[in-house]
PDB file of C-alpha atoms in Angstrom:
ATOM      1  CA  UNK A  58      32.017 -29.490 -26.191  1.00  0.00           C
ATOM      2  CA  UNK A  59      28.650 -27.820 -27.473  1.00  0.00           C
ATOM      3  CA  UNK A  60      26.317 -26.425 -24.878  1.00  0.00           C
ATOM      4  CA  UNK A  61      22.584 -27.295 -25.110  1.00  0.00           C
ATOM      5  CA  UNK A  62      20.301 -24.479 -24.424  1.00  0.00           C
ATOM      6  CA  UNK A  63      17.782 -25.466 -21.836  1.00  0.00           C
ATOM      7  CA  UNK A  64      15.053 -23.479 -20.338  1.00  0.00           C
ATOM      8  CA  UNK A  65      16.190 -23.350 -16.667  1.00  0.00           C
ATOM      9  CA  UNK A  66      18.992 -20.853 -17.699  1.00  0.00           C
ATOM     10  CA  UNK A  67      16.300 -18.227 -18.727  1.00  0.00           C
ATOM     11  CA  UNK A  68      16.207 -18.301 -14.665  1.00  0.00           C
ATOM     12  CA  UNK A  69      19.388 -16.606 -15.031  1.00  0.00           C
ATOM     13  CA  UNK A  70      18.582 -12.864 -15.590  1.00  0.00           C
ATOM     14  CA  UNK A  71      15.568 -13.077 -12.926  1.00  0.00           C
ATOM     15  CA  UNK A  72      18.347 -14.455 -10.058  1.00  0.00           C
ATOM     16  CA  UNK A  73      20.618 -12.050 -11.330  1.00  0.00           C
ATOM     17  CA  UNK A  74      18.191  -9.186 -10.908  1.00  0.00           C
ATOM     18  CA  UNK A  75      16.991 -10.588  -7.240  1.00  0.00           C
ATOM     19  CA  UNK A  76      20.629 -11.259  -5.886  1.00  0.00           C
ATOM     20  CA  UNK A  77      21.327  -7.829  -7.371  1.00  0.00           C
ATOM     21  CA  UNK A  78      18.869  -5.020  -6.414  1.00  0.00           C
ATOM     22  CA  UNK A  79      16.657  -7.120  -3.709  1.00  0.00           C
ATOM     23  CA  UNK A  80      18.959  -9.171  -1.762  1.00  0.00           C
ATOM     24  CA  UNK A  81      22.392  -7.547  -1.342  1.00  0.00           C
ATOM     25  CA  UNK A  82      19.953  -4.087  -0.844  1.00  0.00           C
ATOM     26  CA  UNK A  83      18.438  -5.645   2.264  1.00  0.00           C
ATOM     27  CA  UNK A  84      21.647  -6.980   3.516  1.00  0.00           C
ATOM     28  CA  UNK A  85      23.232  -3.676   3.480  1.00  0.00           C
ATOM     29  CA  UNK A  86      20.314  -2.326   5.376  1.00  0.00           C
ATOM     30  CA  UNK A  87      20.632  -5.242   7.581  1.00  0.00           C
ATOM     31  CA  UNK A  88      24.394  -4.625   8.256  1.00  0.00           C
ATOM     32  CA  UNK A  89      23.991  -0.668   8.554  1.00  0.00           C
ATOM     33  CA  UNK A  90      21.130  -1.126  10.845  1.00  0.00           C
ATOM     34  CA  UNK A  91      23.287  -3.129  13.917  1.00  0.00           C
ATOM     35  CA  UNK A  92      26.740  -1.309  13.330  1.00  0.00           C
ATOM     36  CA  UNK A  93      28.133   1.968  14.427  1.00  0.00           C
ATOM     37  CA  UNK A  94      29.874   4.528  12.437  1.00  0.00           C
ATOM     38  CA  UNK A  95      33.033   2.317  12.357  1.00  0.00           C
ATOM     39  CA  UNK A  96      31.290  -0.730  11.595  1.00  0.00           C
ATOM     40  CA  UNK A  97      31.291  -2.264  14.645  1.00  0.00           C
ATOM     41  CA  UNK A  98      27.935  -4.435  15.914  1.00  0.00           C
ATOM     42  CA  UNK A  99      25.643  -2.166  18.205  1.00  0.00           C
ATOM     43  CA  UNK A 100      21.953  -2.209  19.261  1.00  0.00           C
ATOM     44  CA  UNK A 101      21.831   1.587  19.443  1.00  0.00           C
ATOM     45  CA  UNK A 102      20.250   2.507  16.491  1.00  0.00           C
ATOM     46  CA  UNK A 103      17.242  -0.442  17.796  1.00  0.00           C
ATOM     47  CA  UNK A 104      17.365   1.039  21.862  1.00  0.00           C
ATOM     48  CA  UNK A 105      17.208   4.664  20.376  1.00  0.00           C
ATOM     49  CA  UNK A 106      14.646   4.104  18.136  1.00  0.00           C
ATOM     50  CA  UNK A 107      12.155   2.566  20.654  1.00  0.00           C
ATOM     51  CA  UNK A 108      13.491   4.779  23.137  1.00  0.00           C
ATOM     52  CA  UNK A 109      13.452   7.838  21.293  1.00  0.00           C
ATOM     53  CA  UNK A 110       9.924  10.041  22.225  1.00  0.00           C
ATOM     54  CA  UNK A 111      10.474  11.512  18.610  1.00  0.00           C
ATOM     55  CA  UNK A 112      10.870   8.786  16.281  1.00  0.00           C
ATOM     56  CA  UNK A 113       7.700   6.707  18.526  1.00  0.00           C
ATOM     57  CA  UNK A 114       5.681   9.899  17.626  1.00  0.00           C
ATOM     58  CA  UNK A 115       6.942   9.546  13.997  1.00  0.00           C
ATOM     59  CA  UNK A 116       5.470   5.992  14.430  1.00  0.00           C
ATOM     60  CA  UNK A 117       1.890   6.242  16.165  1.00  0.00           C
ATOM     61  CA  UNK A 118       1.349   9.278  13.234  1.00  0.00           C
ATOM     62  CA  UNK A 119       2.470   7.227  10.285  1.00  0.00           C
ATOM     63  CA  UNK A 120       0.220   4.514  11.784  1.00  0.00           C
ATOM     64  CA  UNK A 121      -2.333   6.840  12.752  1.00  0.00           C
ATOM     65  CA  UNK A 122      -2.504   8.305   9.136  1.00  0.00           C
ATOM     66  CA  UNK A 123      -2.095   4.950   7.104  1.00  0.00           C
ATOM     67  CA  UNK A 124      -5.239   3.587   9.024  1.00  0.00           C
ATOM     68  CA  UNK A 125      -7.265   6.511   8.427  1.00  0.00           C
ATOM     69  CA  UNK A 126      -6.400   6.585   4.851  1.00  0.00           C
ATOM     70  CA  UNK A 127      -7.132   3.206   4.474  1.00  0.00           C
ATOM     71  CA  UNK A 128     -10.721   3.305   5.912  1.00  0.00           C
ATOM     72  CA  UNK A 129     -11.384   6.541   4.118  1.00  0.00           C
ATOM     73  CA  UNK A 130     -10.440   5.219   1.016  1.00  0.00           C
ATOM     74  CA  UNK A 131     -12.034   1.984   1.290  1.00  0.00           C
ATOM     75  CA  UNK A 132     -15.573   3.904   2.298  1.00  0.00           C
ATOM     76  CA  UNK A 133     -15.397   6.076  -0.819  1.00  0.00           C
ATOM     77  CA  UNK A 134     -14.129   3.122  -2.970  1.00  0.00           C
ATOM     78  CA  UNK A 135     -16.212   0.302  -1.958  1.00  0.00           C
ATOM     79  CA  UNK A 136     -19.362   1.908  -3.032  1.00  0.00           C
ATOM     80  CA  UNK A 137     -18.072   3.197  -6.185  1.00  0.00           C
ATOM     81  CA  UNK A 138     -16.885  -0.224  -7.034  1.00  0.00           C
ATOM     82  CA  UNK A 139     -19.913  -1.494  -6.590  1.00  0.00           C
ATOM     83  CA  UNK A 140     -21.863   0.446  -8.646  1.00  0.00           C
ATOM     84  CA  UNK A 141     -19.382   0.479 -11.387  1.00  0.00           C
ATOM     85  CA  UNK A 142     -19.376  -3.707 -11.207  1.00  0.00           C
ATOM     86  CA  UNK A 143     -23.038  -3.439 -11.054  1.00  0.00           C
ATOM     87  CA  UNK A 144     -24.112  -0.542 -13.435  1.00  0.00           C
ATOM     88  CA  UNK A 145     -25.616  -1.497 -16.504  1.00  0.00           C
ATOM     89  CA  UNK A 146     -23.788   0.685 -19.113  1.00  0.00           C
ATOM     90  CA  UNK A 147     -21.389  -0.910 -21.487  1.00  0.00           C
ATOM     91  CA  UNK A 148     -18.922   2.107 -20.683  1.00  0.00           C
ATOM     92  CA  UNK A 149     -18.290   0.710 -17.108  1.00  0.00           C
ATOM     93  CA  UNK A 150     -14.427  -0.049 -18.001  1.00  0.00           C
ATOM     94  CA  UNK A 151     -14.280   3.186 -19.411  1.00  0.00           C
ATOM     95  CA  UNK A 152     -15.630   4.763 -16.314  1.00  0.00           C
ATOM     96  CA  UNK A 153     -12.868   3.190 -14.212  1.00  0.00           C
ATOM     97  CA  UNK A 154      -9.982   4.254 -16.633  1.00  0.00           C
ATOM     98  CA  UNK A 155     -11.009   7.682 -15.826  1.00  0.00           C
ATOM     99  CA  UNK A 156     -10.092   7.166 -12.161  1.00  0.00           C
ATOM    100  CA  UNK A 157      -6.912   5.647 -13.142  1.00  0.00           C
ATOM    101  CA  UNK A 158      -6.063   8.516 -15.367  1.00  0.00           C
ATOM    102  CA  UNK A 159      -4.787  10.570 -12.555  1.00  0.00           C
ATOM    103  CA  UNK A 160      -2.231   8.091 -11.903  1.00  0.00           C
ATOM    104  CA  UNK A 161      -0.364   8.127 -15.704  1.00  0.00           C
ATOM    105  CA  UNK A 162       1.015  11.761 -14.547  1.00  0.00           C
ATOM    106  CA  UNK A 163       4.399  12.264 -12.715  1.00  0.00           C
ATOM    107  CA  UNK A 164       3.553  11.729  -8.814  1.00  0.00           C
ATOM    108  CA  UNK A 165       5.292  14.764  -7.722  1.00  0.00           C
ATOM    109  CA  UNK A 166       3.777  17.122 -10.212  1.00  0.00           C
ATOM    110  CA  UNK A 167       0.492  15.484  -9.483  1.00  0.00           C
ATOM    111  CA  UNK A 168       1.014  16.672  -5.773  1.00  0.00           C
ATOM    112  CA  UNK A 169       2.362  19.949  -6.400  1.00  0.00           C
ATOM    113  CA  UNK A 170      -0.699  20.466  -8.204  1.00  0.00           C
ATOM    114  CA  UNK A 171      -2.766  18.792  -5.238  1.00  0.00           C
ATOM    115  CA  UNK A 172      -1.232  21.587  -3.107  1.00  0.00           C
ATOM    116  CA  UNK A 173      -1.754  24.479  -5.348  1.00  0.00           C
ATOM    117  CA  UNK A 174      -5.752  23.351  -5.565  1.00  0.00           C
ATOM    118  CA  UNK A 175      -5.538  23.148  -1.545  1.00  0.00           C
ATOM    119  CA  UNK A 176      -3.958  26.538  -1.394  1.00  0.00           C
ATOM    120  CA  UNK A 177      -6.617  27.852  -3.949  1.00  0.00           C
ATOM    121  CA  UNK A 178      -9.546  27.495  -1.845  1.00  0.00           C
ATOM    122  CA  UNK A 179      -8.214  27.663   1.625  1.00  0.00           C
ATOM    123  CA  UNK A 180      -7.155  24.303   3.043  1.00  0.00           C
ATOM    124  CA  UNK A 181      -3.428  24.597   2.441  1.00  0.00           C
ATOM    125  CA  UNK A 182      -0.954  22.695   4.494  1.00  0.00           C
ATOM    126  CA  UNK A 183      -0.002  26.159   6.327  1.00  0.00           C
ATOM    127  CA  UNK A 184      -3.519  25.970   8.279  1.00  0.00           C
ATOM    128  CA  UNK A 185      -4.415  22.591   8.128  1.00  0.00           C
ATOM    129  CA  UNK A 186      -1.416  21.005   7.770  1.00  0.00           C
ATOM    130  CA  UNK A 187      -3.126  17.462   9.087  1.00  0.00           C
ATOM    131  CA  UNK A 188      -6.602  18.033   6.547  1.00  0.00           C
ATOM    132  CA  UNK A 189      -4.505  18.740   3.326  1.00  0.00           C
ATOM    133  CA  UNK A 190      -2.087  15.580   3.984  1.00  0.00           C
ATOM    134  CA  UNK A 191      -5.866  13.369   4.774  1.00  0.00           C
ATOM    135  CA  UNK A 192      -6.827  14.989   1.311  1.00  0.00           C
ATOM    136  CA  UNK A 193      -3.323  14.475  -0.666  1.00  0.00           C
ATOM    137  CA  UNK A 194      -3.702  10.200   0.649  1.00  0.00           C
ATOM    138  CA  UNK A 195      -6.803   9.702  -0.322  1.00  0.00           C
ATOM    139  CA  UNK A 196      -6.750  11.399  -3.522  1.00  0.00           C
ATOM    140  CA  UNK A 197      -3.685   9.467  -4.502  1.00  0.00           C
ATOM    141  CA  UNK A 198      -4.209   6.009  -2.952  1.00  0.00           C
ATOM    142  CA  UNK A 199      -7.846   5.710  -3.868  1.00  0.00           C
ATOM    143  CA  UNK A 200      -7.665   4.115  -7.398  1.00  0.00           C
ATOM    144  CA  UNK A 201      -5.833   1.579  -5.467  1.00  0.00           C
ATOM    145  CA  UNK A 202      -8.912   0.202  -3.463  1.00  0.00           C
ATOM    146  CA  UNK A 203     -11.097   0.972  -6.669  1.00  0.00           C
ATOM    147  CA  UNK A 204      -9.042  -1.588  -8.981  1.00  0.00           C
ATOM    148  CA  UNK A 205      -8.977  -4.647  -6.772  1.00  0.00           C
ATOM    149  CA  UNK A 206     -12.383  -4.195  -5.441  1.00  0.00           C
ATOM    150  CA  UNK A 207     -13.866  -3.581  -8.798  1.00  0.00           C
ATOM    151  CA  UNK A 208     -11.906  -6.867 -10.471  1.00  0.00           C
ATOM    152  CA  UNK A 209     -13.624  -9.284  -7.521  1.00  0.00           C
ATOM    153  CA  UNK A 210     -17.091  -7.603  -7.968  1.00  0.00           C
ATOM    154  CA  UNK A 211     -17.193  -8.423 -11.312  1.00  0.00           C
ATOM    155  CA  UNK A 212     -16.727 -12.022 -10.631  1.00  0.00           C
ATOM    156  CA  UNK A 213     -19.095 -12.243  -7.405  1.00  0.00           C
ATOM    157  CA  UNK A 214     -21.538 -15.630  -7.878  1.00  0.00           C
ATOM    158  CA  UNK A 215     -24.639 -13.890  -9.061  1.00  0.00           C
ATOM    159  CA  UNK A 216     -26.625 -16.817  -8.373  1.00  0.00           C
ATOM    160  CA  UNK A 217     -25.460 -16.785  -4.304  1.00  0.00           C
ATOM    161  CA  UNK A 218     -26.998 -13.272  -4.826  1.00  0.00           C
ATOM    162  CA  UNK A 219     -30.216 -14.395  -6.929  1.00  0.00           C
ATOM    163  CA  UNK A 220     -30.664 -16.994  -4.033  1.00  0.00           C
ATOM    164  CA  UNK A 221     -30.528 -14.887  -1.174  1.00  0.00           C
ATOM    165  CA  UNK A 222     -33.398 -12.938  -2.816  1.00  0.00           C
ATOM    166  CA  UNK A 223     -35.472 -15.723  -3.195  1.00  0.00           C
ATOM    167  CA  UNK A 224     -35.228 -16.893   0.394  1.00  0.00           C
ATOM    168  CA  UNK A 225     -37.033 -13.270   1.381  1.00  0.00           C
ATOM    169  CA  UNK A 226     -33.721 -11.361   2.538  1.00  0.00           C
ATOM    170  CA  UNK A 227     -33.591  -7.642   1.993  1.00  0.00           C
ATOM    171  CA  UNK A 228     -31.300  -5.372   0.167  1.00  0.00           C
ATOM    172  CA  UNK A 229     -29.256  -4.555   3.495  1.00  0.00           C
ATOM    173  CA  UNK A 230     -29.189  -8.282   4.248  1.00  0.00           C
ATOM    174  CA  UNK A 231     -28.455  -9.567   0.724  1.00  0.00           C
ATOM    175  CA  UNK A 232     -25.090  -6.852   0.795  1.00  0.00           C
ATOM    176  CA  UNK A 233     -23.968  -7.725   4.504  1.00  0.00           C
ATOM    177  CA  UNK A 234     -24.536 -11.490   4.432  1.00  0.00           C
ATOM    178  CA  UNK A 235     -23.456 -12.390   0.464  1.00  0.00           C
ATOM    179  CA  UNK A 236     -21.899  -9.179  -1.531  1.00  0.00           C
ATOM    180  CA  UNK A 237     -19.360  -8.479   1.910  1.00  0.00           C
ATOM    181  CA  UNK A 238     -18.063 -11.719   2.685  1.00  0.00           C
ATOM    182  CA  UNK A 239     -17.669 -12.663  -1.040  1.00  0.00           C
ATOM    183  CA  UNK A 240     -15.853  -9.239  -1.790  1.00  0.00           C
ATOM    184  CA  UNK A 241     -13.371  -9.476   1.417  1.00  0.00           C
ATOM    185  CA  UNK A 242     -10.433 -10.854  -0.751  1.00  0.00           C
ATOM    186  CA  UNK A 243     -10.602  -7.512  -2.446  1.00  0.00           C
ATOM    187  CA  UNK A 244     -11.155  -5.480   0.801  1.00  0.00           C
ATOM    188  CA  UNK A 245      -7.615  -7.010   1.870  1.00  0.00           C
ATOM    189  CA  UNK A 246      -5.990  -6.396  -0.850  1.00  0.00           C
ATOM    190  CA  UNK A 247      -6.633  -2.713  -1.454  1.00  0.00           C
ATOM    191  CA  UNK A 248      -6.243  -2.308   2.105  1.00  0.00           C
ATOM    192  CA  UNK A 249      -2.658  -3.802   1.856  1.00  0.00           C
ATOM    193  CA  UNK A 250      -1.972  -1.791  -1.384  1.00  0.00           C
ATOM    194  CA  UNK A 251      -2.841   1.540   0.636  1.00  0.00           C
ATOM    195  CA  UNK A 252      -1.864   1.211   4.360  1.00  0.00           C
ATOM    196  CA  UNK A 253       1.746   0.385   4.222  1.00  0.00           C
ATOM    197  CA  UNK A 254       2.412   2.636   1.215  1.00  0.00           C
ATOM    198  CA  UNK A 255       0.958   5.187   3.604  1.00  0.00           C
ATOM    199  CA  UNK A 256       3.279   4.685   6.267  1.00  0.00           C
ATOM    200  CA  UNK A 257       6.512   5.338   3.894  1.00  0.00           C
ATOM    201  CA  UNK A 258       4.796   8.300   1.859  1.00  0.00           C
ATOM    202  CA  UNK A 259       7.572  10.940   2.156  1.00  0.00           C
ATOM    203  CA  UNK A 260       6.405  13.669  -1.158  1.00  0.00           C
ATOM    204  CA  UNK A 261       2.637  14.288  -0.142  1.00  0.00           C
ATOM    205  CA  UNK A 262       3.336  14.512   3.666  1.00  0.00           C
ATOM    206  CA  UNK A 263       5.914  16.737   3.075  1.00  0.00           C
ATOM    207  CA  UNK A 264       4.655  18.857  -0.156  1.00  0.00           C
ATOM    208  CA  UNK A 265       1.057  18.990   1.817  1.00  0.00           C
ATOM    209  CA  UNK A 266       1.850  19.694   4.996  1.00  0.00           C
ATOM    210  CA  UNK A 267       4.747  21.994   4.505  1.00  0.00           C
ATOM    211  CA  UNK A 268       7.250  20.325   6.186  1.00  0.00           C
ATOM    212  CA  UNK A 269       4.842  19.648   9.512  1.00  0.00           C
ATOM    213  CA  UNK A 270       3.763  16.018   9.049  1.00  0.00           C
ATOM    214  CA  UNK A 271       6.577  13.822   9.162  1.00  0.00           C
ATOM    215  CA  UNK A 272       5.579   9.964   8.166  1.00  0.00           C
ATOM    216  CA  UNK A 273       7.765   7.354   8.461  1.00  0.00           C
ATOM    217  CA  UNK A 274       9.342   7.972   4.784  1.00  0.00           C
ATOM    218  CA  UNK A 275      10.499  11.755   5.957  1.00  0.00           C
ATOM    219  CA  UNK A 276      11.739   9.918   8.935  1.00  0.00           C
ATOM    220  CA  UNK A 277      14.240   7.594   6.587  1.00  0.00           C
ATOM    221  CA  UNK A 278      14.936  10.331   4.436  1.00  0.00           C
ATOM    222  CA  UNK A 279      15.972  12.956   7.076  1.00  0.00           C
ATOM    223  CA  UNK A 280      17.934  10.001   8.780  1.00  0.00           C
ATOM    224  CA  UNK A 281      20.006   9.430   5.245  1.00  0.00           C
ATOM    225  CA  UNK A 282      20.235  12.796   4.454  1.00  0.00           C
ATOM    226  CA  UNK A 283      21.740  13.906   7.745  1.00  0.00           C
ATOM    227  CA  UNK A 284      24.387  11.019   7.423  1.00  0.00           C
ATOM    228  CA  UNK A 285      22.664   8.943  10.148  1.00  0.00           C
ATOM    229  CA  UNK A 286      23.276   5.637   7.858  1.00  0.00           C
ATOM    230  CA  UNK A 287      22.513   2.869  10.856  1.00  0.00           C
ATOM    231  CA  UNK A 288      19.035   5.094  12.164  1.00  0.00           C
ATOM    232  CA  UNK A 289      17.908   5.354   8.791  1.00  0.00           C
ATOM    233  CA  UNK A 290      18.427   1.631   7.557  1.00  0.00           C
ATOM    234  CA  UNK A 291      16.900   0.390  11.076  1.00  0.00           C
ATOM    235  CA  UNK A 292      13.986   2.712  10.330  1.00  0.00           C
ATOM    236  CA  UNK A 293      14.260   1.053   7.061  1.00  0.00           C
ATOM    237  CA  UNK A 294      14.147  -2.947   8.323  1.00  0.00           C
ATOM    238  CA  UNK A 295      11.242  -1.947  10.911  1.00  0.00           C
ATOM    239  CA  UNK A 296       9.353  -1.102   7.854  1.00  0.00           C
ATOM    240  CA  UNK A 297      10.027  -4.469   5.500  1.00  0.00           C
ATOM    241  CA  UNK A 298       9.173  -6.581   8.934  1.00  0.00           C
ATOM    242  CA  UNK A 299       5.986  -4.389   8.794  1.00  0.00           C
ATOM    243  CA  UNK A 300       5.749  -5.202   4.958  1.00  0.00           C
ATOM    244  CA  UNK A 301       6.290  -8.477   5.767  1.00  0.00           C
ATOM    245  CA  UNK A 302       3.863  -8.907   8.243  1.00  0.00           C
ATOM    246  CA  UNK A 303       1.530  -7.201   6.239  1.00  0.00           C
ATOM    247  CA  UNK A 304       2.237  -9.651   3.571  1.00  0.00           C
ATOM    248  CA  UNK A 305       1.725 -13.062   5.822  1.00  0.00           C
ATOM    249  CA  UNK A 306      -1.997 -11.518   6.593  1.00  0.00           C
ATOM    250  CA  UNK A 307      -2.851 -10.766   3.491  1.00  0.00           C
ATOM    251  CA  UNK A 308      -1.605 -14.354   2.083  1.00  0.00           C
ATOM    252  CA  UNK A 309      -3.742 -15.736   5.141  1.00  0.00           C
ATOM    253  CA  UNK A 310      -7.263 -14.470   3.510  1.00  0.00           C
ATOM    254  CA  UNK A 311      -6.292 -15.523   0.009  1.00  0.00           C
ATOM    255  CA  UNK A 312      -5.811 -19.221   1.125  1.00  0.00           C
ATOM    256  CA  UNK A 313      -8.858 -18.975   3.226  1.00  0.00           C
ATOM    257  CA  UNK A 314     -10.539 -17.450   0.339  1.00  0.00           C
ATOM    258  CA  UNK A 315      -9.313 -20.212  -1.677  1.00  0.00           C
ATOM    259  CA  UNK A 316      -9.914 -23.121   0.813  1.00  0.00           C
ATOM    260  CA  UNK A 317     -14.082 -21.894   0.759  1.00  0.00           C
ATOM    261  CA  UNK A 318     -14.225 -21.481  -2.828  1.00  0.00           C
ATOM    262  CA  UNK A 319     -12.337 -25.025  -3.576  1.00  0.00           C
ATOM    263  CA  UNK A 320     -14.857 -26.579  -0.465  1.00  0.00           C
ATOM    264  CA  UNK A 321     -17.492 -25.193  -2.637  1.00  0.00           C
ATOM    265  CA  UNK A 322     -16.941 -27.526  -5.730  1.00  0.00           C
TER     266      UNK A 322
END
């Protein structure tokens, strides 16, 4: 009997791959997360984790930390976007790759040398433990917001723009009534890309700082390493609900976003 070749088997790899390293991954977590040391089903690791004065500190800073970045990053980012989308040199692109440059070197040697620079002229994680870890975040996660917000600047309606010129509004009013609420798509995005990436940073918190910021990824890793399988993979599914979450609001402004720009045609 000959077998036909037909393009729903080149499905095959991609299931293999997500059954693989996605699915049976988050099961195990799953499975480690409400069972004991014997494998028996528990809520312990779930009452000691929200229970547990530590690991809620661990929380509120990760939080604390990942919202700060974000709005840092999207202050200094937004702007430069802008004027990058906006400037009127042909060398624009090239002027972006230069921010992305950073990122093409190894992440850890890129934060070692973070920390040396720190130590160099006096904000090292030893005295301002909190300052260098601000620093080491936004330095890394800030050609995150500049990418997105750059790409959906470069395709804002110029003639929305043009028009609210015409009708007499300002400069401020023109960028808080047309350039924001057309750019908010990319606002979300970079602010997805940096806050929950935030939360499970474990190298710069713990290069930076010296060992005194702990962030939800030192919290996981500490767990693991100190053979505390079910706190670490409950630590672990509290943070892919918060993905998730994260997800399901950022998939809620791209269909809105989509909904006013199909309304518009």
């Amino acid at each position: 009997m000959k077998i036909r070749f037909q393009r729903k088997y080149l499905c095959i790899p991609y299931f293999l791959f997500l059954i693989l390293f996605i699915i049976l991954p988050i099961l195990f977590i799953i499975y480690y997360a409400f069972t004991d040391g014997n494998g028996n089903f528990t809520w312990n690791a779930l009452v000691d984790f929200f229970t547990n004065t530590n690991k809620l500190n661990v929380l509120l800073m990760s939080l604390m930390f990942s919202m700060l970045n974000t709005i840092v990053c999207l202050l200094i980012g937004y702007p430069i976007a802008y004027i990058l989308s906006n400037s009127k040199l042909n060398k624009n692109a090239t002027i972006v790759m230069l921010f992305v440059m950073p990122m093409w070197i190894n992440f850890v040697l890129r934060t070692w040398a973070t920390r040396d620079v720190l130590n160099w002229i006096g904000l090292g994680g030893g005295d301002y433990p909190y300052l260098a870890t601000m620093i080491g975040l936004v330095y890394n996660y800030l050609p995150f917001v500049i990418l997105p917000l750059y790409n959906v600047m470069l395709k804002l309606d110029k003639q929305q723009i043009e028009a609210a010129e015409d009708l007499g509004c300002n400069r401020v009013q023109v960028f808080t009534k047309s350039i924001i609420p057309q750019s908010i798509p990319g606002v979300v995005s970079a602010a997805m890309m940096v806050f929950m990436p935030t939360m499970s940073s474990y190298v710069i918190s713990d290069v930076l700082s010296e060992g005194k910021v702990v962030l939800f990824g030192n919290s996981i890793y500490l767990s693991f390493s100190n053979n505390q399988w079910n706190v670490g993979s409950f630590i672990s599914l509290f943070m892919l609900i918060l993905v998730g979450i994260s997800m399901l609001i950022s998939r809620n402004f791209t269909e809105k976003d989509e909904k006013k720009e199909s309304s518009k045609w």
